[in-house]
Tab-separated table of C-alpha atoms in Angstrom:
chain	number	residue	atom	x	y	z
A	1	UNK	CA	2.446	-0.028	-19.070
A	2	UNK	CA	3.318	2.438	-21.637
A	3	UNK	CA	1.478	5.639	-21.418
A	4	UNK	CA	0.786	8.229	-24.157
A	5	UNK	CA	2.275	11.768	-23.182
A	6	UNK	CA	1.086	14.257	-25.583
A	7	UNK	CA	-0.818	17.518	-25.506
A	8	UNK	CA	-3.659	15.364	-25.746
A	9	UNK	CA	-3.093	13.516	-22.500
A	10	UNK	CA	-1.749	16.493	-20.337
A	11	UNK	CA	-4.287	17.951	-18.080
A	12	UNK	CA	-3.297	21.031	-17.463
A	13	UNK	CA	-5.718	22.033	-15.106
A	14	UNK	CA	-5.106	19.269	-12.820
A	15	UNK	CA	-1.918	20.442	-12.964
A	16	UNK	CA	-2.467	23.587	-11.524
A	17	UNK	CA	-4.890	22.322	-9.601
A	18	UNK	CA	-2.055	20.256	-7.634
A	19	UNK	CA	-0.087	23.249	-7.413
A	20	UNK	CA	-2.375	25.595	-5.927
A	21	UNK	CA	-3.771	23.385	-3.490
A	22	UNK	CA	-0.148	21.802	-2.362
A	23	UNK	CA	1.485	25.178	-2.868
A	24	UNK	CA	4.629	22.744	-3.786
A	25	UNK	CA	6.555	23.404	-7.213
A	26	UNK	CA	6.507	19.718	-8.147
A	27	UNK	CA	8.012	20.374	-11.436
A	28	UNK	CA	11.444	20.495	-8.849
A	29	UNK	CA	11.218	16.629	-8.399
A	30	UNK	CA	13.936	14.926	-10.241
A	31	UNK	CA	12.893	11.418	-9.761
A	32	UNK	CA	15.665	10.265	-7.270
A	33	UNK	CA	13.308	7.890	-5.530
A	34	UNK	CA	14.353	8.925	-2.256
A	35	UNK	CA	10.463	9.568	-1.388
A	36	UNK	CA	9.846	5.967	-2.398
A	37	UNK	CA	12.961	4.473	-0.617
A	38	UNK	CA	11.795	6.066	2.515
A	39	UNK	CA	8.017	5.418	2.678
A	40	UNK	CA	6.910	2.534	5.216
A	41	UNK	CA	3.902	1.975	3.357
A	42	UNK	CA	5.740	0.775	-0.007
A	43	UNK	CA	4.454	-2.689	0.298
A	44	UNK	CA	0.905	-1.542	0.225
A	45	UNK	CA	1.498	1.132	-2.889
A	46	UNK	CA	0.070	0.495	-6.087
A	47	UNK	CA	2.415	3.358	-7.524
A	48	UNK	CA	5.579	4.712	-5.604
A	49	UNK	CA	5.578	8.412	-4.577
A	50	UNK	CA	8.270	8.897	-7.087
A	51	UNK	CA	6.154	7.629	-9.631
A	52	UNK	CA	2.999	9.970	-8.258
A	53	UNK	CA	5.699	12.861	-8.647
A	54	UNK	CA	6.118	11.745	-12.112
A	55	UNK	CA	2.419	11.491	-13.136
A	56	UNK	CA	1.441	14.923	-11.688
A	57	UNK	CA	4.434	16.335	-13.691
A	58	UNK	CA	2.641	14.969	-16.966
A	59	UNK	CA	-0.591	16.163	-15.627
A	60	UNK	CA	-1.714	12.364	-15.788
A	61	UNK	CA	-5.398	12.880	-13.915
A	62	UNK	CA	-7.032	9.886	-14.905
A	63	UNK	CA	-4.354	7.389	-13.401
A	64	UNK	CA	-3.895	9.568	-10.225
A	65	UNK	CA	-7.482	9.310	-9.907
A	66	UNK	CA	-7.276	6.008	-10.244
A	67	UNK	CA	-4.355	5.299	-7.832
A	68	UNK	CA	-4.359	4.003	-4.418
A	69	UNK	CA	-1.158	5.218	-3.392
A	70	UNK	CA	-2.362	9.005	-1.851
A	71	UNK	CA	-5.306	6.877	0.239
A	72	UNK	CA	-2.227	4.814	1.662
A	73	UNK	CA	-0.280	7.395	2.558
A	74	UNK	CA	-0.377	7.991	6.088
A	75	UNK	CA	1.347	11.689	6.194
A	76	UNK	CA	3.777	10.496	8.171
A	77	UNK	CA	6.071	13.050	6.338
A	78	UNK	CA	9.268	10.998	6.419
A	79	UNK	CA	9.623	11.724	2.570
A	80	UNK	CA	9.379	15.367	3.267
A	81	UNK	CA	12.321	15.378	5.806
A	82	UNK	CA	14.243	13.226	3.188
A	83	UNK	CA	13.490	15.064	-0.069
A	84	UNK	CA	16.617	16.466	-1.473
A	85	UNK	CA	14.524	18.857	-3.443
A	86	UNK	CA	12.867	20.153	-0.150
A	87	UNK	CA	9.648	19.234	-1.970
A	88	UNK	CA	6.495	18.841	0.747
A	89	UNK	CA	5.449	15.280	-0.589
A	90	UNK	CA	2.983	14.901	2.321
A	91	UNK	CA	1.039	18.025	0.865
A	92	UNK	CA	1.145	16.638	-2.756
A	93	UNK	CA	-0.545	13.567	-1.458
A	94	UNK	CA	-3.044	15.498	0.001
A	95	UNK	CA	-3.723	17.479	-2.931
A	96	UNK	CA	-4.094	14.709	-4.881
A	97	UNK	CA	-6.964	13.267	-2.559
A	98	UNK	CA	-8.272	16.399	-2.090
A	99	UNK	CA	-9.099	16.994	-5.719
A	100	UNK	CA	-10.845	13.457	-5.594
A	101	UNK	CA	-12.500	14.164	-2.318
A	102	UNK	CA	-13.788	17.452	-3.280
A	103	UNK	CA	-16.153	15.617	-5.875
A	104	UNK	CA	-18.012	14.661	-3.141
A	105	UNK	CA	-16.310	11.456	-3.176
A	106	UNK	CA	-15.891	8.804	0.196
A	107	UNK	CA	-12.773	6.874	0.361
A	108	UNK	CA	-14.261	5.492	3.241
A	109	UNK	CA	-17.767	5.235	4.323
A	110	UNK	CA	-18.171	5.862	8.040
A	111	UNK	CA	-21.660	4.351	8.145
A	112	UNK	CA	-20.103	0.986	6.813
A	113	UNK	CA	-17.624	0.987	9.589
A	114	UNK	CA	-18.542	-2.252	12.340
A	115	UNK	CA	-19.015	-1.629	15.838
A	116	UNK	CA	-16.709	-4.116	16.582
A	117	UNK	CA	-13.993	-2.186	14.642
A	118	UNK	CA	-14.414	0.988	16.612
A	119	UNK	CA	-15.708	0.481	20.012
A	120	UNK	CA	-12.211	0.567	20.961
A	121	UNK	CA	-11.004	2.855	18.793
A	122	UNK	CA	-9.800	5.913	20.197
A	123	UNK	CA	-11.231	9.505	18.969
A	124	UNK	CA	-8.303	11.028	17.298
A	125	UNK	CA	-8.081	7.795	14.672
A	126	UNK	CA	-11.652	8.330	13.763
A	127	UNK	CA	-11.233	12.352	13.634
A	128	UNK	CA	-8.349	12.006	11.433
A	129	UNK	CA	-9.211	9.271	9.475
A	130	UNK	CA	-12.735	11.150	8.527
A	131	UNK	CA	-10.322	14.220	7.942
A	132	UNK	CA	-8.453	12.155	5.592
A	133	UNK	CA	-10.216	9.839	3.607
A	134	UNK	CA	-14.100	11.345	3.401
A	135	UNK	CA	-15.238	14.316	1.675
B	1	UNK	CA	4.498	30.294	37.581
B	2	UNK	CA	1.568	28.187	36.452
B	3	UNK	CA	1.900	26.659	32.813
B	4	UNK	CA	-1.255	25.930	30.721
B	5	UNK	CA	-2.327	22.308	30.053
B	6	UNK	CA	-4.072	21.505	27.023
B	7	UNK	CA	-5.239	17.556	27.222
B	8	UNK	CA	-7.183	16.899	23.868
B	9	UNK	CA	-10.057	14.770	23.251
B	10	UNK	CA	-8.831	10.991	23.773
B	11	UNK	CA	-6.928	11.962	27.087
B	12	UNK	CA	-10.299	12.393	28.381
B	13	UNK	CA	-11.351	8.859	27.796
B	14	UNK	CA	-9.387	5.600	26.077
B	15	UNK	CA	-6.149	7.370	26.390
B	16	UNK	CA	-6.708	8.814	30.127
B	17	UNK	CA	-4.133	6.687	31.612
B	18	UNK	CA	-1.556	9.122	29.616
B	19	UNK	CA	-3.345	12.022	31.478
B	20	UNK	CA	-3.600	10.432	35.054
B	21	UNK	CA	-0.060	9.583	35.311
B	22	UNK	CA	1.516	12.595	33.848
B	23	UNK	CA	-0.305	15.066	35.986
B	24	UNK	CA	0.523	12.747	39.028
B	25	UNK	CA	4.144	13.325	37.653
B	26	UNK	CA	3.912	16.687	37.121
B	27	UNK	CA	2.490	17.209	40.553
B	28	UNK	CA	5.242	15.341	41.910
B	29	UNK	CA	7.843	17.488	40.346
B	30	UNK	CA	5.999	20.660	41.773
B	31	UNK	CA	4.946	21.516	38.379
B	32	UNK	CA	1.974	24.055	38.608
B	33	UNK	CA	-0.447	23.554	35.861
B	34	UNK	CA	-3.558	24.912	34.914
B	35	UNK	CA	-5.960	22.965	32.186
B	36	UNK	CA	-7.643	25.165	29.774
B	37	UNK	CA	-11.036	26.151	30.579
B	38	UNK	CA	-12.496	26.221	27.212
B	39	UNK	CA	-10.684	23.975	25.196
B	40	UNK	CA	-11.621	22.196	21.913
B	41	UNK	CA	-10.519	19.485	19.845
B	42	UNK	CA	-7.566	20.370	17.838
B	43	UNK	CA	-8.373	18.594	14.672
B	44	UNK	CA	-6.156	15.638	15.150
B	45	UNK	CA	-4.378	15.986	11.922
B	46	UNK	CA	-2.921	19.792	10.420
B	47	UNK	CA	-4.313	20.645	7.362
B	48	UNK	CA	-1.734	19.858	4.500
B	49	UNK	CA	-3.707	22.146	1.963
B	50	UNK	CA	-2.880	25.704	1.161
B	51	UNK	CA	-6.367	26.392	0.252
B	52	UNK	CA	-7.808	25.209	3.684
B	53	UNK	CA	-7.586	27.601	6.720
B	54	UNK	CA	-10.666	26.479	7.963
B	55	UNK	CA	-8.939	23.429	9.639
B	56	UNK	CA	-6.598	25.703	11.482
B	57	UNK	CA	-9.186	27.829	13.145
B	58	UNK	CA	-9.361	25.139	15.789
B	59	UNK	CA	-6.167	24.765	17.084
B	60	UNK	CA	-5.682	28.542	16.772
B	61	UNK	CA	-8.833	29.173	18.835
B	62	UNK	CA	-7.169	26.746	21.666
B	63	UNK	CA	-3.988	29.077	21.341
B	64	UNK	CA	-6.189	32.247	21.943
B	65	UNK	CA	-7.460	30.625	24.955
B	66	UNK	CA	-4.421	29.720	26.445
B	67	UNK	CA	-3.452	33.728	25.846
B	68	UNK	CA	-6.783	34.644	27.432
B	69	UNK	CA	-5.978	32.613	30.755
B	70	UNK	CA	-2.788	34.670	30.976
B	71	UNK	CA	-0.179	32.116	29.852
B	72	UNK	CA	2.412	32.040	27.143
B	73	UNK	CA	3.008	28.790	26.844
B	74	UNK	CA	1.081	25.344	26.952
B	75	UNK	CA	2.027	21.562	27.646
B	76	UNK	CA	0.494	19.154	25.323
B	77	UNK	CA	0.711	15.166	26.215
B	78	UNK	CA	-0.712	13.615	22.834
B	79	UNK	CA	1.995	14.007	20.289
B	80	UNK	CA	-0.969	14.391	17.458
B	81	UNK	CA	-2.125	17.313	19.258
B	82	UNK	CA	1.093	18.553	20.190
B	83	UNK	CA	1.978	18.438	16.233
B	84	UNK	CA	-1.519	20.009	15.364
B	85	UNK	CA	-1.118	22.884	17.983
B	86	UNK	CA	2.499	23.884	16.987
B	87	UNK	CA	2.170	23.556	13.269
B	88	UNK	CA	-1.114	26.155	13.539
B	89	UNK	CA	1.358	28.200	15.605
B	90	UNK	CA	4.205	28.292	13.263
B	91	UNK	CA	1.584	29.443	10.613
B	92	UNK	CA	0.417	32.185	12.718
B	93	UNK	CA	4.156	33.522	13.046
B	94	UNK	CA	5.295	32.896	9.840
B	95	UNK	CA	2.517	33.566	7.260
B	96	UNK	CA	1.406	37.068	7.351
B	97	UNK	CA	-1.480	36.664	4.936
B	98	UNK	CA	-3.074	33.523	6.171
B	99	UNK	CA	-2.663	35.074	9.793
B	100	UNK	CA	-4.522	37.990	8.765
B	101	UNK	CA	-7.405	36.047	7.063
B	102	UNK	CA	-7.722	33.677	10.070
B	103	UNK	CA	-7.743	36.674	12.198
B	104	UNK	CA	-10.330	38.350	10.352
B	105	UNK	CA	-12.133	34.991	10.023
B	106	UNK	CA	-12.293	34.791	13.938
B	107	UNK	CA	-13.431	38.540	14.662
B	108	UNK	CA	-15.170	37.286	17.587
B	109	UNK	CA	-11.550	36.776	19.410
B	110	UNK	CA	-8.299	38.813	20.223
B	111	UNK	CA	-6.074	38.727	17.164
B	112	UNK	CA	-3.526	36.676	17.493
B	113	UNK	CA	-0.303	36.203	16.248
B	114	UNK	CA	1.765	33.411	17.583
B	115	UNK	CA	2.700	34.454	20.909
B	116	UNK	CA	2.265	31.000	22.487
B	117	UNK	CA	4.811	28.537	22.852
B	118	UNK	CA	3.618	25.210	22.334
B	119	UNK	CA	5.723	22.103	23.968
B	120	UNK	CA	5.469	18.584	24.648
B	121	UNK	CA	5.782	17.192	28.082
B	122	UNK	CA	8.932	15.430	26.909
B	123	UNK	CA	10.748	18.664	25.561
B	124	UNK	CA	9.379	20.435	28.654
B	125	UNK	CA	11.091	17.939	30.952
B	126	UNK	CA	14.579	18.289	29.008
B	127	UNK	CA	14.603	21.768	28.757
B	128	UNK	CA	12.925	23.473	31.619
B	129	UNK	CA	13.019	20.714	34.068
B	130	UNK	CA	16.146	19.071	33.268
B	131	UNK	CA	16.756	15.468	33.932
B	132	UNK	CA	18.457	16.243	36.989
B	133	UNK	CA	15.525	17.123	38.613
B	134	UNK	CA	13.968	13.932	37.269
B	135	UNK	CA	16.342	11.637	38.579
B	136	UNK	CA	16.297	13.105	41.996
B	137	UNK	CA	12.365	12.401	42.105
B	138	UNK	CA	13.019	9.028	41.099
B	139	UNK	CA	12.477	6.638	44.054
B	140	UNK	CA	12.266	3.067	42.446
B	141	UNK	CA	14.310	3.409	39.384
B	142	UNK	CA	13.689	1.007	36.226
B	143	UNK	CA	16.548	-1.028	37.029
B	144	UNK	CA	16.677	-4.028	34.398
B	145	UNK	CA	13.867	-2.764	32.401
B	146	UNK	CA	14.699	-2.757	28.685
B	147	UNK	CA	12.346	-0.123	26.880
B	148	UNK	CA	12.246	0.793	23.471
B	149	UNK	CA	11.711	4.784	22.859
B	150	UNK	CA	9.010	5.093	20.548
B	151	UNK	CA	8.754	8.535	18.723
B	152	UNK	CA	6.519	8.042	15.696
B	153	UNK	CA	5.818	10.792	13.553
B	154	UNK	CA	4.536	14.096	14.901
B	155	UNK	CA	7.185	14.951	17.622
B	156	UNK	CA	9.326	14.969	14.573
B	157	UNK	CA	8.350	15.712	11.366
B	158	UNK	CA	8.146	18.256	10.057
B	159	UNK	CA	11.382	19.596	11.504
B	160	UNK	CA	10.189	23.269	12.211
B	161	UNK	CA	8.070	22.067	14.971
B	162	UNK	CA	10.394	18.781	15.878
B	163	UNK	CA	11.382	18.608	19.897
B	164	UNK	CA	14.474	16.918	18.669
B	165	UNK	CA	17.065	16.010	15.749
B	166	UNK	CA	14.381	14.467	13.098
B	167	UNK	CA	16.758	11.935	12.246
B	168	UNK	CA	18.334	10.662	15.471
B	169	UNK	CA	16.104	11.974	18.333
B	170	UNK	CA	17.666	11.622	21.756
B	171	UNK	CA	15.058	12.969	24.435
B	172	UNK	CA	13.344	10.131	25.078
B	173	UNK	CA	15.990	7.961	25.458
B	174	UNK	CA	17.746	10.217	27.846
B	175	UNK	CA	14.004	10.500	29.536
B	176	UNK	CA	14.212	6.775	29.886
B	177	UNK	CA	17.671	6.797	31.124
B	178	UNK	CA	16.645	9.262	33.981
B	179	UNK	CA	13.992	7.103	35.099
B	180	UNK	CA	17.007	4.255	35.539
B	181	UNK	CA	15.809	2.127	32.972
B	182	UNK	CA	17.484	0.712	30.032
B	183	UNK	CA	16.699	2.491	26.618
B	184	UNK	CA	17.003	0.102	23.633
B	185	UNK	CA	17.246	2.626	20.464
B	186	UNK	CA	16.239	1.136	17.336
B	187	UNK	CA	15.722	2.615	13.798
B	188	UNK	CA	12.172	1.690	13.880
B	189	UNK	CA	11.517	4.478	16.608
B	190	UNK	CA	10.951	6.938	13.750
B	191	UNK	CA	8.772	4.969	11.524
B	192	UNK	CA	5.006	5.409	11.057
B	193	UNK	CA	2.426	3.201	12.873
B	194	UNK	CA	0.101	3.771	9.751
B	195	UNK	CA	-1.577	6.218	12.108
B	196	UNK	CA	-5.281	7.012	10.888
B	197	UNK	CA	-4.853	4.041	7.908
B	198	UNK	CA	-6.173	1.870	10.753
B	199	UNK	CA	-9.537	3.455	9.140
B	200	UNK	CA	-8.685	3.171	5.702
B	201	UNK	CA	-6.175	0.464	5.276
B	202	UNK	CA	-6.360	-1.548	8.693
B	203	UNK	CA	-4.034	-4.677	7.304
B	204	UNK	CA	-1.401	-1.750	6.028
B	205	UNK	CA	-1.288	-0.415	9.354
B	206	UNK	CA	-1.330	-3.444	10.900
B	207	UNK	CA	1.906	-4.646	9.116
B	208	UNK	CA	3.745	-1.457	9.509
B	209	UNK	CA	3.149	-1.477	13.390
B	210	UNK	CA	4.147	-5.087	13.627
B	211	UNK	CA	7.393	-4.208	11.922
B	212	UNK	CA	8.212	-1.559	14.461
B	213	UNK	CA	7.703	-4.342	17.306
B	214	UNK	CA	9.542	-6.681	15.605
B	215	UNK	CA	12.295	-4.302	15.027
B	216	UNK	CA	12.525	-3.142	18.516
B	217	UNK	CA	12.486	-6.638	20.246
B	218	UNK	CA	14.984	-7.470	17.588
B	219	UNK	CA	17.270	-4.615	19.142
B	220	UNK	CA	16.954	-6.484	22.655
B	221	UNK	CA	13.808	-4.193	23.995
B	222	UNK	CA	11.279	-5.852	26.486
B	223	UNK	CA	9.043	-2.962	26.091
B	224	UNK	CA	7.859	-0.159	24.274
B	225	UNK	CA	7.097	3.597	25.242
B	226	UNK	CA	5.266	5.603	23.367
B	227	UNK	CA	3.641	9.053	23.773
B	228	UNK	CA	0.422	8.975	21.249
B	229	UNK	CA	-2.673	7.092	21.649
B	230	UNK	CA	-3.103	6.511	17.882
B	231	UNK	CA	0.213	4.828	17.911
B	232	UNK	CA	-1.124	3.036	21.300
B	233	UNK	CA	-4.046	1.968	19.630
B	234	UNK	CA	-2.447	0.514	16.673
B	235	UNK	CA	0.498	-1.347	18.620
B	236	UNK	CA	-0.818	-2.433	21.913
B	237	UNK	CA	-4.957	-2.565	21.229
B	238	UNK	CA	-4.225	-4.407	17.875
B	239	UNK	CA	-1.647	-6.472	19.040
B	240	UNK	CA	-3.522	-9.504	19.347
B	241	UNK	CA	-4.361	-9.284	15.585
B	242	UNK	CA	-0.568	-9.330	14.939
B	243	UNK	CA	0.122	-12.348	17.269
B	244	UNK	CA	-2.739	-14.276	15.260
B	245	UNK	CA	-1.682	-13.112	11.861
B	246	UNK	CA	2.068	-13.163	12.027
B	247	UNK	CA	4.235	-15.881	12.447
B	248	UNK	CA	7.316	-15.291	15.294
B	249	UNK	CA	5.434	-11.983	16.384
B	250	UNK	CA	5.943	-11.790	19.861
B	251	UNK	CA	4.102	-10.115	23.052
B	252	UNK	CA	5.420	-6.528	23.584
B	253	UNK	CA	4.297	-4.782	26.485
B	254	UNK	CA	3.697	-1.262	25.748
B	255	UNK	CA	3.526	1.900	27.963
B	256	UNK	CA	3.254	5.531	27.945
B	257	UNK	CA	6.377	7.336	28.934
B	258	UNK	CA	4.140	8.860	31.648
B	259	UNK	CA	3.172	5.554	33.294
B	260	UNK	CA	6.881	4.828	33.371
B	261	UNK	CA	7.895	7.826	34.929
B	262	UNK	CA	5.010	7.444	37.553
B	263	UNK	CA	5.925	3.958	38.390
B	264	UNK	CA	9.754	5.549	38.898
B	265	UNK	CA	8.244	8.227	41.031
B	266	UNK	CA	6.489	5.825	43.397
B	267	UNK	CA	3.175	7.503	42.610
B	268	UNK	CA	0.271	5.214	43.116
B	269	UNK	CA	-0.236	2.585	40.784
B	270	UNK	CA	-4.089	3.456	40.364
B	271	UNK	CA	-2.783	6.858	38.719
B	272	UNK	CA	-1.632	4.732	35.676
B	273	UNK	CA	-4.780	3.281	34.731
B	274	UNK	CA	-2.940	-0.272	33.898
B	275	UNK	CA	-6.217	-2.071	32.789
B	276	UNK	CA	-6.372	0.120	29.977
B	277	UNK	CA	-3.032	-1.357	28.851
B	278	UNK	CA	-1.892	-4.879	27.577
B	279	UNK	CA	-2.055	-7.369	30.530
B	280	UNK	CA	1.461	-8.045	29.752
B	281	UNK	CA	2.272	-4.295	30.872
B	282	UNK	CA	1.828	-5.248	34.299
B	283	UNK	CA	3.138	-8.614	34.323
B	284	UNK	CA	6.755	-7.427	32.815
B	285	UNK	CA	6.475	-4.596	36.183
B	286	UNK	CA	5.826	-7.286	38.595
B	287	UNK	CA	8.426	-9.527	37.390
B	288	UNK	CA	10.919	-6.809	37.557
B	289	UNK	CA	9.787	-6.154	41.259
B	290	UNK	CA	8.771	-2.689	40.203
B	291	UNK	CA	5.366	-2.921	41.278
B	292	UNK	CA	3.667	-5.011	44.113
B	293	UNK	CA	2.763	-8.377	42.820
């Protein structure tokens, strides 16, 4: 879908926030797509990691706010070890998640989890899931 | 000299088979260990946000406990605990500013500067025990058992804390060979099982776990060995769902690496708590005459 990139649509505050939280210089990304080719979750993503990087570079906060991809990321760090620019893309994905979660928005609601789904679940699944997907 | 042992939450309950089998093996190998007296949850995942230091406090507190108990090394069994403790340790070693902030915040504790070495049982076996010593202790070689070594993410990434080469690890291959098993390497060995996405996107986690198991069997493996209770949940406990959902999905017995070690060392089977495994796990060992049928 065509997207207008202009001074009107570039959210510089969002860009700065992503830089601060992730500690990464996302402008270094040159769109090679190695991350997209490495991600085990690609078939479940709405945006490829490369596209997330481009949208951050252009400060497209709205598109990223609506994106599923950062919340499908399992922080496996495969993209990070393969990125030719040395970017920690897992940290960048975390920063996109946190911009949303820090508005007190939950991606999953712990109280909605069904007993039959969590009875057998080990603690570390829940601790890590709540850490990553709730505010 | 005794070494400190950090169990982590899951190893006392759902993942106790990993703990009991590992501790029995350590005893058999003559490794003196001491469980930390006051350990706390490591937080399961390392904080990836630069402005979030509060989540580093828990793992650092565990490392302080290691030092307080008079140790300079700590062994972990769960690979997520390994990752979280090792990354927190790396931060305390390399980032002076954050180290100061954390130490100032934890003013009731002695300052910590990264003096502890965080080890996983696998690299401890490789580097400090040695495969020869492991082989000496094997009384019932796992002959004819074709096992795929599965590393997942947290033992290998990021590379600063990796226990082996990030792209081509060998430690678990060598471990399985030392036990007399046939290690079946496969590309999926370093792929993610979906991890905590079992909560957020359970279908996606199921699919990636299924892909790993299909890859392992396509390479000739009869079973899979792993190190992490979350990988175990995704691939073992949720395997029934895969068998229902995916055409051609095969039953794959899953073991903690330490359970195989315990069997190979002739440790009583009760220490393995196989009741927490898939039934096929014990059946396969019986079929290979490795446990009494």
